Structure formats: structure tokens, C-alpha cells
Short mmCIF file of C-alpha atoms in Angstrom, two decimals:
data_model
loop_
_atom_site.label_atom_id
_atom_site.label_comp_id
_atom_site.label_asym_id
_atom_site.label_seq_id
_atom_site.Cartn_x
_atom_site.Cartn_y
_atom_site.Cartn_z
CA MET A 5 -0.02 -0.36 0.23
CA SER A 6 1.61 3.19 -1.08
CA ASP A 7 -0.33 5.60 1.37
CA THR A 8 1.47 4.61 4.46
CA ALA A 9 -1.51 6.39 6.79
CA LYS A 10 -3.59 4.50 5.85
CA GLN A 11 -2.56 0.94 7.28
CA PRO A 12 -4.47 0.09 10.50
CA ASN A 13 -1.81 -0.32 13.78
CA PHE A 14 -2.40 -3.60 16.10
CA LEU A 15 -1.96 -3.98 19.47
CA PHE A 16 -1.83 -7.30 19.61
CA LEU A 17 -1.94 -8.17 23.91
CA PHE A 18 -0.86 -11.72 24.32
CA PRO A 19 -0.68 -12.41 28.06
CA ASP A 20 0.99 -16.53 29.24
CA GLN A 21 -1.61 -18.94 30.31
CA TRP A 22 -5.27 -17.53 30.52
CA ARG A 23 -8.32 -19.45 30.62
CA TRP A 24 -10.57 -18.74 28.09
CA ASP A 25 -13.30 -18.28 31.18
CA TRP A 26 -11.67 -16.19 33.67
CA LEU A 27 -13.18 -12.61 32.03
CA GLY A 28 -15.46 -10.43 33.27
CA CYS A 29 -17.33 -10.88 30.12
CA SER A 30 -16.86 -14.46 29.67
CA GLY A 31 -20.63 -15.19 30.75
CA TYR A 32 -19.05 -17.50 33.66
CA ASP A 33 -19.85 -17.14 37.33
CA ILE A 34 -16.61 -15.88 37.93
CA PRO A 35 -15.87 -13.01 40.11
CA VAL A 36 -12.68 -12.03 38.47
CA LYS A 37 -11.89 -8.15 37.68
CA THR A 38 -11.09 -7.42 34.32
CA PRO A 39 -13.02 -3.92 33.72
CA ASN A 40 -10.60 -3.09 30.34
CA LEU A 41 -11.47 -6.27 28.67
CA ASP A 42 -14.86 -6.00 29.30
CA LYS A 43 -14.95 -2.81 27.83
CA LEU A 44 -12.76 -4.04 24.78
CA ALA A 45 -15.35 -6.42 24.71
CA ALA A 46 -17.97 -4.03 24.52
CA ASN A 47 -16.41 -2.15 21.70
CA GLY A 48 -15.52 -5.08 19.70
CA MET A 49 -16.18 -8.94 18.81
CA ARG A 50 -15.82 -11.70 21.45
CA PHE A 51 -15.23 -14.88 20.20
CA THR A 52 -16.23 -17.78 22.48
CA GLN A 53 -14.93 -20.77 20.90
CA CYS A 54 -11.14 -20.21 19.76
CA ARG A 55 -8.66 -22.72 20.66
CA THR A 56 -4.90 -23.17 20.81
CA ASN A 57 -3.11 -25.24 17.82
CA SER A 58 -0.94 -26.36 21.20
CA PRO A 59 -1.08 -25.95 24.91
CA VAL A 60 2.67 -25.33 25.59
CA CYS A 61 4.23 -21.93 25.08
CA ALA A 62 6.62 -22.35 22.76
CA PRO A 63 4.97 -24.45 20.01
CA ALA A 64 1.75 -21.95 20.23
CA ARG A 65 3.61 -19.51 19.42
CA ALA A 66 5.48 -20.67 16.76
CA ALA A 67 1.86 -21.93 15.27
CA LEU A 68 0.62 -18.07 15.71
CA ALA A 69 3.98 -16.62 13.94
CA THR A 70 3.97 -19.07 11.09
CA ALA A 71 0.04 -19.31 10.55
CA MET A 72 0.79 -22.71 10.63
CA ARG A 73 -0.93 -25.39 12.75
CA TYR A 74 0.96 -28.03 15.17
CA HIS A 75 2.06 -30.55 13.03
CA HIS A 76 3.45 -28.17 10.69
CA CYS A 77 4.86 -25.31 12.79
CA GLY A 78 8.64 -27.02 13.33
CA VAL A 79 8.82 -26.46 17.13
CA PRO A 80 7.31 -29.84 18.53
CA ASN A 81 7.70 -28.83 22.37
CA ASN A 82 9.63 -26.00 24.52
CA GLY A 83 13.18 -27.75 23.89
CA HIS A 84 13.09 -26.11 20.62
CA ASN A 85 13.26 -22.72 18.60
CA LEU A 86 11.64 -21.52 15.67
CA ASP A 87 13.61 -21.39 12.71
CA THR A 88 14.59 -18.23 11.71
CA SER A 89 14.39 -18.97 7.94
CA ARG A 90 10.64 -20.03 8.27
CA ASP A 91 8.30 -17.45 6.76
CA THR A 92 5.79 -15.42 9.89
CA TYR A 93 3.15 -13.03 9.44
CA PHE A 94 5.76 -10.85 11.33
CA LYS A 95 8.29 -10.70 7.99
CA HIS A 96 5.32 -9.45 5.62
CA LEU A 97 4.28 -6.80 7.98
CA ARG A 98 7.62 -5.20 8.16
CA ASP A 99 7.96 -6.01 4.30
CA ALA A 100 5.13 -3.74 3.70
CA GLY A 101 6.63 -0.93 5.90
CA TYR A 102 5.57 -1.62 9.59
CA ARG A 103 7.75 -1.43 12.73
CA VAL A 104 6.98 -4.74 13.97
CA ALA A 105 7.75 -4.74 17.87
CA ALA A 106 7.72 -7.43 20.86
CA SER A 107 8.01 -6.64 24.75
CA GLY A 108 7.77 -9.99 27.31
CA LYS A 109 7.98 -13.18 27.00
CA THR A 110 7.84 -14.11 23.30
CA ASP A 111 9.11 -17.77 23.33
CA LEU A 112 9.87 -17.81 19.35
CA GLN A 113 13.59 -18.91 20.69
CA LYS A 114 13.18 -20.17 24.36
CA HIS A 115 15.59 -23.18 23.80
CA GLY A 116 18.98 -21.85 25.44
CA ILE A 117 17.39 -18.97 26.88
CA TRP A 118 19.50 -16.07 26.10
CA LYS A 119 17.54 -13.33 24.94
CA GLY A 120 19.54 -10.07 25.34
CA LEU A 121 20.16 -7.54 27.97
CA ASP A 122 18.32 -5.34 26.27
CA GLY A 123 15.94 -7.57 25.18
CA TRP A 124 17.72 -8.01 21.49
CA THR A 125 18.97 -10.65 19.43
CA THR A 126 19.75 -11.02 15.83
CA ALA A 127 17.60 -14.24 15.45
CA MET A 128 14.67 -11.88 16.81
CA GLY A 129 15.49 -9.77 13.49
CA GLN A 130 15.35 -12.55 11.17
CA LEU A 131 12.02 -13.68 12.61
CA GLY A 132 10.61 -10.27 11.46
CA PHE A 133 10.69 -7.87 13.86
CA THR A 134 12.15 -4.37 13.85
CA GLN A 135 12.09 -3.75 17.47
CA ALA A 136 11.92 -6.09 21.05
CA VAL A 137 12.15 -6.11 24.42
CA ASN A 138 12.00 -9.71 24.90
CA GLN A 139 12.25 -11.58 28.12
CA ALA A 140 13.12 -14.95 28.82
CA GLY A 141 9.75 -17.14 30.87
CA LYS A 142 9.16 -16.88 34.73
CA HIS A 143 11.35 -20.23 35.33
CA ASP A 144 13.66 -19.99 32.31
CA ALA A 145 15.33 -16.58 33.97
CA VAL A 146 15.56 -18.01 37.25
CA ASN A 147 16.96 -21.22 36.06
CA ALA A 148 19.80 -19.46 34.65
CA GLY A 149 21.11 -18.00 37.92
CA THR A 150 21.51 -14.73 39.54
CA GLN A 151 25.46 -14.40 38.80
CA LYS A 152 24.78 -13.42 35.18
CA PRO A 153 21.49 -12.47 33.88
CA VAL A 154 20.04 -13.91 30.25
CA ASP A 155 17.29 -11.42 29.79
CA PRO A 156 15.93 -7.62 30.10
CA TYR A 157 14.25 -8.12 33.11
CA MET A 158 16.63 -9.96 35.13
CA ALA A 159 19.53 -7.45 34.33
CA PHE A 160 16.81 -4.81 35.59
CA LEU A 161 16.87 -6.41 38.85
CA HIS A 162 20.58 -6.83 38.79
CA GLU A 163 20.70 -2.78 38.46
CA HIS A 164 18.60 -2.87 41.57
CA GLN A 165 20.25 -5.78 43.54
CA LEU A 166 16.86 -7.77 43.46
CA ALA A 167 17.93 -10.66 41.37
CA GLN A 168 18.91 -12.90 44.70
CA VAL A 169 15.44 -11.79 46.12
CA HIS A 170 13.73 -13.07 43.07
CA ALA A 171 15.54 -15.89 42.80
CA ASP A 172 14.81 -16.95 46.58
CA ASP A 173 11.27 -16.10 45.86
CA TYR A 174 10.95 -19.07 43.50
CA LYS A 175 13.28 -21.27 45.42
CA ARG A 176 11.35 -20.74 48.54
CA ARG A 177 7.90 -22.10 46.25
CA GLY A 178 9.71 -25.38 45.96
CA GLN A 179 7.81 -26.90 43.59
CA ILE A 180 8.23 -24.40 40.91
CA LEU A 181 11.17 -25.08 39.90
CA SER A 182 10.88 -29.03 39.67
CA SER A 183 7.03 -28.69 39.01
CA ASP A 184 5.78 -31.59 36.70
CA ARG A 185 5.25 -29.97 32.79
CA GLN A 186 2.39 -32.44 32.40
CA GLY A 187 0.67 -30.03 35.25
CA ASN A 188 -0.57 -33.55 37.09
CA ASP A 189 -0.88 -32.59 40.64
CA MET A 190 0.99 -30.69 42.67
CA LYS A 191 1.49 -28.87 46.06
CA ILE A 192 1.06 -24.90 45.21
CA ASP A 193 2.05 -21.66 46.40
CA PRO A 194 0.04 -18.62 46.36
CA THR A 195 1.80 -16.13 48.37
CA PRO A 196 2.24 -12.74 46.67
CA SER A 197 5.64 -12.01 45.08
CA PRO A 198 8.14 -9.76 47.30
CA PHE A 199 7.79 -7.45 44.54
CA SER A 200 5.75 -3.86 43.98
CA SER A 201 4.70 -3.28 40.76
CA GLU A 202 7.99 -1.25 40.20
CA HIS A 203 9.57 -4.28 39.82
CA HIS A 204 7.34 -6.90 39.08
CA THR A 205 7.77 -9.23 35.97
CA ASP A 206 4.65 -7.95 34.34
CA ASP A 207 4.67 -4.49 35.03
CA PHE A 208 8.23 -4.46 33.35
CA CYS A 209 6.55 -5.80 29.84
CA GLY A 210 3.62 -3.40 30.25
CA ARG A 211 6.26 -0.40 30.70
CA ALA A 212 8.32 -1.30 27.77
CA ALA A 213 5.25 -1.77 25.53
CA MET A 214 4.67 1.49 26.60
CA ASP A 215 7.76 3.28 25.85
CA TYR A 216 7.27 1.92 22.44
CA LEU A 217 3.74 4.20 22.23
CA LYS A 218 5.14 7.08 23.55
CA GLN A 219 8.16 7.28 21.44
CA TRP A 220 7.16 6.23 18.29
CA ALA A 221 6.16 8.66 15.50
CA VAL A 222 2.54 9.15 14.94
CA GLY A 223 1.00 8.04 11.62
CA GLU A 224 3.73 5.50 11.16
CA PRO A 225 2.19 2.19 11.05
CA TRP A 226 2.97 -0.48 13.86
CA HIS A 227 2.06 -3.60 15.17
CA LEU A 228 3.39 -4.13 18.73
CA TRP A 229 3.11 -7.73 20.43
CA VAL A 230 2.94 -7.29 24.25
CA ASN A 231 3.66 -11.07 25.76
CA PHE A 232 3.27 -10.49 29.49
CA PRO A 233 4.70 -13.00 31.45
CA GLY A 234 1.21 -14.04 33.56
CA PRO A 235 -0.87 -15.04 34.39
CA HIS A 236 1.46 -18.06 34.01
CA GLU A 237 2.54 -19.64 37.42
CA PRO A 238 3.93 -19.14 39.81
CA TYR A 239 0.82 -17.24 41.32
CA ASP A 240 2.91 -14.36 42.45
CA PRO A 241 0.45 -11.02 41.88
CA THR A 242 1.97 -8.07 44.41
CA VAL A 243 0.62 -7.77 47.44
CA ALA A 244 -1.43 -4.65 46.38
CA GLN A 245 -3.35 -6.94 43.27
CA LEU A 246 -4.14 -9.65 46.04
CA ALA A 247 -5.40 -7.48 48.15
CA GLU A 248 -8.61 -6.81 46.00
CA TYR A 249 -9.52 -10.01 46.32
CA ASP A 250 -9.83 -10.47 49.81
CA GLY A 251 -12.81 -12.10 50.97
CA VAL A 252 -13.65 -13.10 47.55
CA ARG A 253 -14.75 -16.94 46.90
CA PHE A 254 -14.39 -18.91 43.53
CA ALA A 255 -15.85 -22.03 42.71
CA ASP A 256 -13.30 -25.36 43.06
CA PRO A 257 -11.82 -27.07 41.06
CA VAL A 258 -13.53 -29.91 38.86
CA ASN A 259 -12.80 -33.28 39.75
CA PRO A 260 -9.92 -32.15 41.98
CA GLY A 261 -6.60 -34.66 42.71
CA PRO A 262 -5.53 -35.57 46.23
CA VAL A 263 -3.00 -33.42 47.25
CA ALA A 264 -4.32 -31.20 49.69
CA ASN A 265 -4.12 -27.69 48.31
CA ASP A 266 -6.24 -24.20 49.41
CA HIS A 267 -7.63 -23.93 46.00
CA GLN A 268 -9.56 -20.53 46.98
CA ALA A 269 -6.28 -18.39 47.97
CA ILE A 270 -4.39 -19.85 44.31
CA ARG A 271 -7.62 -18.45 42.78
CA ARG A 272 -7.59 -15.57 44.28
CA ALA A 273 -4.01 -15.06 43.17
CA TYR A 274 -4.77 -16.39 39.97
CA ALA A 275 -6.91 -13.82 39.75
CA ALA A 276 -5.13 -10.97 41.08
CA MET A 277 -2.57 -11.35 38.65
CA ILE A 278 -5.75 -11.22 35.66
CA THR A 279 -6.48 -8.29 37.04
CA GLY A 280 -2.89 -6.81 37.41
CA ILE A 281 -2.93 -7.55 33.44
CA ASP A 282 -5.92 -5.99 32.73
CA ASP A 283 -4.90 -2.68 34.37
CA TRP A 284 -2.06 -2.31 32.14
CA VAL A 285 -4.71 -3.11 28.97
CA GLY A 286 -6.81 0.24 30.14
CA ARG A 287 -3.03 1.69 30.54
CA LEU A 288 -1.88 0.86 26.94
CA ILE A 289 -5.59 1.68 25.21
CA ASP A 290 -5.29 5.00 26.73
CA GLN A 291 -1.87 6.17 24.91
CA ILE A 292 -3.36 5.20 21.75
CA GLN A 293 -6.09 7.49 22.44
CA LYS A 294 -3.88 10.03 23.53
CA ARG A 295 -1.70 9.47 20.39
CA GLY A 296 -5.29 9.88 17.90
CA GLU A 297 -4.84 6.55 16.78
CA MET A 298 -7.97 4.46 17.75
CA ASP A 299 -9.55 5.06 15.02
CA ASN A 300 -6.98 3.42 12.86
CA THR A 301 -5.81 0.76 15.11
CA TYR A 302 -7.31 -2.78 15.82
CA ILE A 303 -6.82 -4.53 19.26
CA ILE A 304 -6.16 -7.99 19.64
CA PHE A 305 -6.29 -9.86 22.84
CA ALA A 306 -5.86 -13.46 23.05
CA SER A 307 -3.47 -16.23 25.26
CA ASP A 308 -1.20 -18.86 23.89
CA HIS A 309 -2.60 -21.50 26.22
CA GLY A 310 -5.32 -21.92 29.44
CA GLU A 311 -4.51 -23.04 33.09
CA MET A 312 -5.81 -25.88 34.43
CA LEU A 313 -5.93 -24.57 37.88
CA GLY A 314 -6.64 -27.99 39.50
CA ASP A 315 -9.60 -29.19 37.40
CA HIS A 316 -9.06 -32.74 36.87
CA GLY A 317 -6.22 -32.82 39.62
CA ARG A 318 -3.52 -30.75 37.09
CA TRP A 319 -2.24 -27.62 36.82
CA ASN A 320 -0.59 -25.53 34.19
CA LYS A 321 -1.18 -27.13 30.59
CA ALA A 322 -0.33 -29.73 27.93
CA VAL A 323 -3.25 -31.59 27.82
CA ALA A 324 -6.20 -31.71 25.73
CA TYR A 325 -9.46 -30.70 28.14
CA GLU A 326 -10.97 -27.41 27.57
CA PRO A 327 -9.32 -25.67 30.90
CA SER A 328 -5.78 -25.99 28.50
CA VAL A 329 -6.84 -25.84 25.03
CA HIS A 330 -9.97 -22.92 24.66
CA VAL A 331 -8.68 -19.61 24.94
CA PRO A 332 -10.30 -16.15 25.10
CA LEU A 333 -10.44 -14.28 21.93
CA ILE A 334 -11.21 -10.54 21.98
CA VAL A 335 -11.04 -8.00 18.48
CA SER A 336 -11.89 -4.31 18.43
CA GLY A 337 -11.04 -1.21 16.10
CA PRO A 338 -12.34 0.28 12.34
CA GLY A 339 -15.62 -1.53 11.21
CA ILE A 340 -16.05 -3.96 13.93
CA LYS A 341 -19.77 -3.60 15.32
CA PRO A 342 -19.31 -3.14 18.98
CA GLY A 343 -20.74 -5.79 21.54
CA LYS A 344 -20.59 -8.19 19.03
CA GLN A 345 -20.28 -12.14 20.04
CA CYS A 346 -18.98 -14.56 17.29
CA ASP A 347 -19.69 -18.52 18.15
CA ALA A 348 -17.67 -19.53 15.06
CA LEU A 349 -14.57 -22.45 15.58
CA VAL A 350 -11.32 -20.60 15.49
CA GLU A 351 -7.95 -21.45 15.71
CA LEU A 352 -5.58 -19.44 17.45
CA ILE A 353 -3.39 -18.92 14.81
CA ASP A 354 -6.20 -17.25 12.41
CA ILE A 355 -5.34 -14.45 14.15
CA ALA A 356 -1.85 -14.02 11.81
CA ALA A 357 -4.05 -14.51 9.14
CA THR A 358 -6.28 -11.90 10.08
CA ILE A 359 -3.66 -9.33 11.01
CA THR A 360 -2.29 -10.05 7.74
CA ASP A 361 -5.30 -9.17 6.06
CA LEU A 362 -6.61 -6.38 7.54
CA ALA A 363 -3.15 -5.17 7.27
CA SER A 364 -4.65 -5.16 3.01
CA LEU A 365 -1.69 -7.38 2.20
CA ALA A 366 -1.92 -10.89 0.40
CA VAL A 367 -2.67 -13.93 2.79
CA PRO A 368 -0.58 -16.84 1.55
CA GLU A 369 -2.54 -19.96 0.36
CA SER A 370 0.09 -22.62 2.03
CA TRP A 371 -1.09 -21.28 5.36
CA ASP A 372 -3.19 -23.46 7.47
CA ALA A 373 -4.57 -20.09 8.93
CA ARG A 374 -7.50 -18.43 7.91
CA SER A 375 -8.66 -14.71 8.12
CA LEU A 376 -11.60 -13.81 10.60
CA ARG A 377 -11.86 -10.23 8.79
CA ARG A 378 -14.85 -11.75 7.08
CA LEU A 379 -16.10 -12.80 10.64
CA LEU A 380 -15.32 -8.97 12.07
CA LEU A 381 -16.15 -6.78 9.27
CA GLU A 382 -19.45 -8.24 7.50
CA ASP A 383 -20.58 -11.30 9.20
CA ALA A 384 -20.41 -12.85 12.56
CA THR A 385 -22.41 -16.08 11.49
CA ALA A 386 -20.76 -16.32 8.15
CA ALA A 387 -19.05 -19.92 7.85
CA HIS A 388 -15.40 -20.12 8.98
CA ARG A 389 -14.16 -23.85 10.16
CA ASP A 390 -16.07 -27.29 10.43
CA ILE A 391 -13.45 -28.74 12.66
CA GLN A 392 -10.98 -27.17 15.13
CA LEU A 393 -7.29 -29.09 15.39
CA SER A 394 -4.81 -29.07 18.64
CA GLY A 395 -1.46 -31.16 20.12
CA LEU A 396 1.22 -31.55 21.47
CA MET A 397 3.59 -34.48 21.27
CA ASN A 398 1.80 -37.98 21.97
CA TRP A 399 -1.66 -36.47 21.47
CA ALA A 400 -3.83 -34.88 18.91
CA MET A 401 -7.20 -33.69 19.05
CA ILE A 402 -10.18 -32.56 16.72
CA TYR A 403 -13.16 -30.62 17.65
CA ASP A 404 -16.18 -30.60 15.33
CA GLY A 405 -18.34 -27.95 17.28
CA GLN A 406 -20.18 -30.83 19.85
CA TYR A 407 -17.48 -33.63 19.79
CA LYS A 408 -14.06 -33.91 20.99
CA TYR A 409 -11.82 -36.76 20.14
CA ILE A 410 -8.82 -37.16 21.48
CA ARG A 411 -6.27 -39.82 20.27
CA THR A 412 -3.20 -40.44 23.20
CA ASP A 413 -0.21 -42.63 21.74
CA ASN A 414 -0.52 -46.27 24.03
CA GLN A 415 -3.58 -44.83 25.62
CA ALA A 416 -7.52 -45.35 25.50
CA ASP A 417 -9.18 -42.88 23.16
CA GLU A 418 -11.50 -40.30 24.61
CA LEU A 419 -14.61 -38.73 23.26
CA TYR A 420 -16.48 -35.94 24.99
CA ASP A 421 -19.88 -33.94 24.10
CA LEU A 422 -18.99 -30.45 25.11
CA HIS A 423 -22.78 -29.57 25.09
CA ALA A 424 -24.04 -32.26 27.11
CA ASP A 425 -20.32 -32.53 28.80
CA GLU A 426 -18.58 -29.55 29.02
CA ILE A 427 -16.17 -30.10 32.52
CA GLU A 428 -15.57 -33.19 30.37
CA CYS A 429 -16.34 -36.11 33.11
CA ASN A 430 -17.61 -38.54 30.80
CA ASN A 431 -15.79 -40.65 28.14
CA LEU A 432 -18.08 -42.01 25.79
CA ALA A 433 -15.44 -43.07 23.01
CA THR A 434 -17.30 -46.82 23.91
CA HIS A 435 -20.48 -45.91 24.16
CA LEU A 436 -20.65 -43.48 20.62
CA PRO A 437 -18.00 -45.54 18.45
CA GLN A 438 -19.18 -44.52 15.11
CA ILE A 439 -18.88 -40.76 15.79
CA ALA A 440 -15.53 -41.43 17.43
CA GLU A 441 -14.56 -43.38 14.47
CA GLN A 442 -15.60 -40.62 12.04
CA LEU A 443 -13.82 -37.94 14.24
CA HIS A 444 -10.59 -40.47 13.93
CA GLU A 445 -10.76 -40.65 10.38
CA ARG A 446 -10.90 -36.88 9.68
CA LEU A 447 -7.94 -36.48 12.12
CA THR A 448 -5.85 -38.70 10.61
CA GLN A 449 -6.99 -37.08 7.43
CA GLU A 450 -5.95 -33.42 8.84
CA LEU A 451 -2.23 -34.51 9.80
CA ALA A 452 -1.75 -36.09 6.59
CA ARG A 453 -2.04 -32.89 4.81
#
């Protein structure tokens, strides 16, 4: 596009490990406070059926970046980096003249930990970014030790003589640094962070994003990807954030495990982290308003995967249950009618095609992602996908809008009717073998493409 002033901007808010139902506007009876995201949904469209292509950080983010499903994205787990030669939607934006910036935990180059003390490495440029303050994940930064920082956040803590405080806090939590990455039941410590907002990791990410919005010239097109490390565990909100939930009671986990945990304290801490990030959502949007760019900016909110929060005796993610694979998605911006809800089956990777399409760039036919443009700007009831896929290592999942089928190596197949059994407690694989076989065949076909 020759007239760059007409190219829209994109604020892509992408926190880590945020369940789809933990929003004030989700329609679920969960007393979590998200006033700014609720306002964003009221001004735009909330998607009720978005699922991640893989419920672990690095594969989910690689799939999003490449606009390819899990089995095509080239990152099977957190032990692999995204090959910098791969096509990414970031490269398409950069080549069209966009500033392409990131703050926070991108996890596109997770393996190896080193992120650069200023958050910039050659790999980030090769992936399509023009600027970045790329943080290591919560565990990665601390696991690297306190002698030599490996990312800008730990470097920041070193400057303030707080790196050891941070490491000691994680060590005290015990289970965090040696937690079961498959999310099995474990003892959880939900006590607040020793840091105030001045030194908390989510605030560090938010400030880096804010700095970009304050520094950039108005009128030059930009894409800002804000990757808050929270509400990923450890459940460590600030003391002030946690105080907002004094006396608030949440529903207990579905089918909890045998380990004795204070589920109310854990859920209050998770909610407090969410509210802290929501506050940053409001601040960043306010800054866009100050720039006079609201009429030309699309704001997207989503997450890489969910959080089990003790449901089915599990924590973290990495499984095919809804709390792990079902993610929030809100989009607001020019041409999107306010207060809309879309129930179409949407995959996380579709965000990549959507941003590319809304930027008036060609969406490559080779991508697995499909643009949401028609749903957003024309008809929220239009056909989009008839199935969704997700997977990780030894399992793959297909969902057709009612039935979810899960195939796991060396284990019995699972089939759930999410219309009748949203909490996935009744495996129907042996009761409805015809449906299970149909979905098995479709899954096999899709994975062979």
C-alpha cells in the first residue's frame, strides 16, 4: 500500500496461560475483575470458541507466528526454537513498512534462554521484528541463575540488587522450579511476590510496551505484540493486587486431585495477576487514545493456552482438556460493530492471517491460518471452520463444534460431548464408536495434509 498513513496499527495483547472463561465478560459466574477487557469486548467482538493449536508456550507461539498448525510449525515442544528461516506474519508486516515490535515473553527462541540484556538478538530480527524487549519466561530467567542475567528483566533486577530476592522467592516456592510439566497434581504456593509493581515482571513488560507507544512517530504503521509473562505460574501477584480479592470466593476445581491445596487462595492469586494485566490493557489503550490513533488501530486480546487450575487434578497446561486448550479472543477496531459475539470455530493461528488481511496484505495460500476478516467486518455468523485441531507430542485433538475426540499414543481414545458435558467427565468413546471413528478418520486426514 503506497499511502502508509492509511495502514492500520495493531496492538496485540498476548498474556501467557489465561483461561478462556476467566474474563468478566465471559458469561461464566467467575468473580474475576477485568473492566478494561470487558470494555474492549463491549466495543468489539468476543469469540467464544477459540482454541490453541498446542497448549504449551513455544509450540503455540510458533504456530501463531508461522500461521501453521502444530504439526506444521516446526516446534514440537519447549525444547525447540522456531527456525528463523521460516515464513512468519511478522516478516510480511515488516516488508510492508510496519514497525514490528514485541515486549515480554515471546518464547519464539525459548531453547537456550539467552535473550540479550536489552531484549534484542539477531534471531528476533531474522524472525521479522524491527524492535523488541524480549524477556525470558518466569522459570527460564531464574533457572539461569543470579550471577549472569540472560534477559532484560533479570538485568533490570540486577541493577536494583533484587535478582537474588527473585531467585530466593522461587526457591522458597519449592515446586515451581521442579514442577511437573505435564501438569499433574502438585503442591502449590500462591503467596504474593516480594516485589511491588515497580519491579514485577508483568509491569516490566507493560512499561516496555508503553515506551514504544510514547516514542514512535504518529502516522507510521506499527504492530506491537505485548507478551505479559503472567498469569502463568508461579501465582505471584503483588501484595496490592492480591488485596483486591480479599474475601472473594471462587468455585472450587472440577474433580480435584488428592494433593491438599488451598484452592481458594490459588484462584485469588490467579485472578489478581489477571486484574493486574487488565490494568495495563487500560493504560496502553489510553496511550493510543492520546496518540489520536484509536480510529486506525485494531486491538487484539488472546492467550497462547489456558490453565488447568486444579481441574481434573491438574495444573498448568499440556493436555487436551478445555481449561488447557480453550483460549480467550477479543478483537476491536475500525469497522467492527460493538458488542458482538461470534461462536464460530476459530484457531489461534487465525489471528496471524487476520492481521495480515486487515493490513491489506496478501494472505499466503500455503498458510493453515484463515482470516477472520469476514466474521469481524461483515457477518459474525458466516462459515469459518468445521473442525479445530490441537496437539502436543503424543496426543492430537479434533473438535467439530459438539464432539471432542482425543487420540493419545498407547492410551484409550477419548470422546466428549461438550454440549452435554462441558467439564469433560464422561468419556463416550466406547458408547459412541461411530462418531469416534469418524473423527479419528478426519483427524488422520488433517494430520496427513
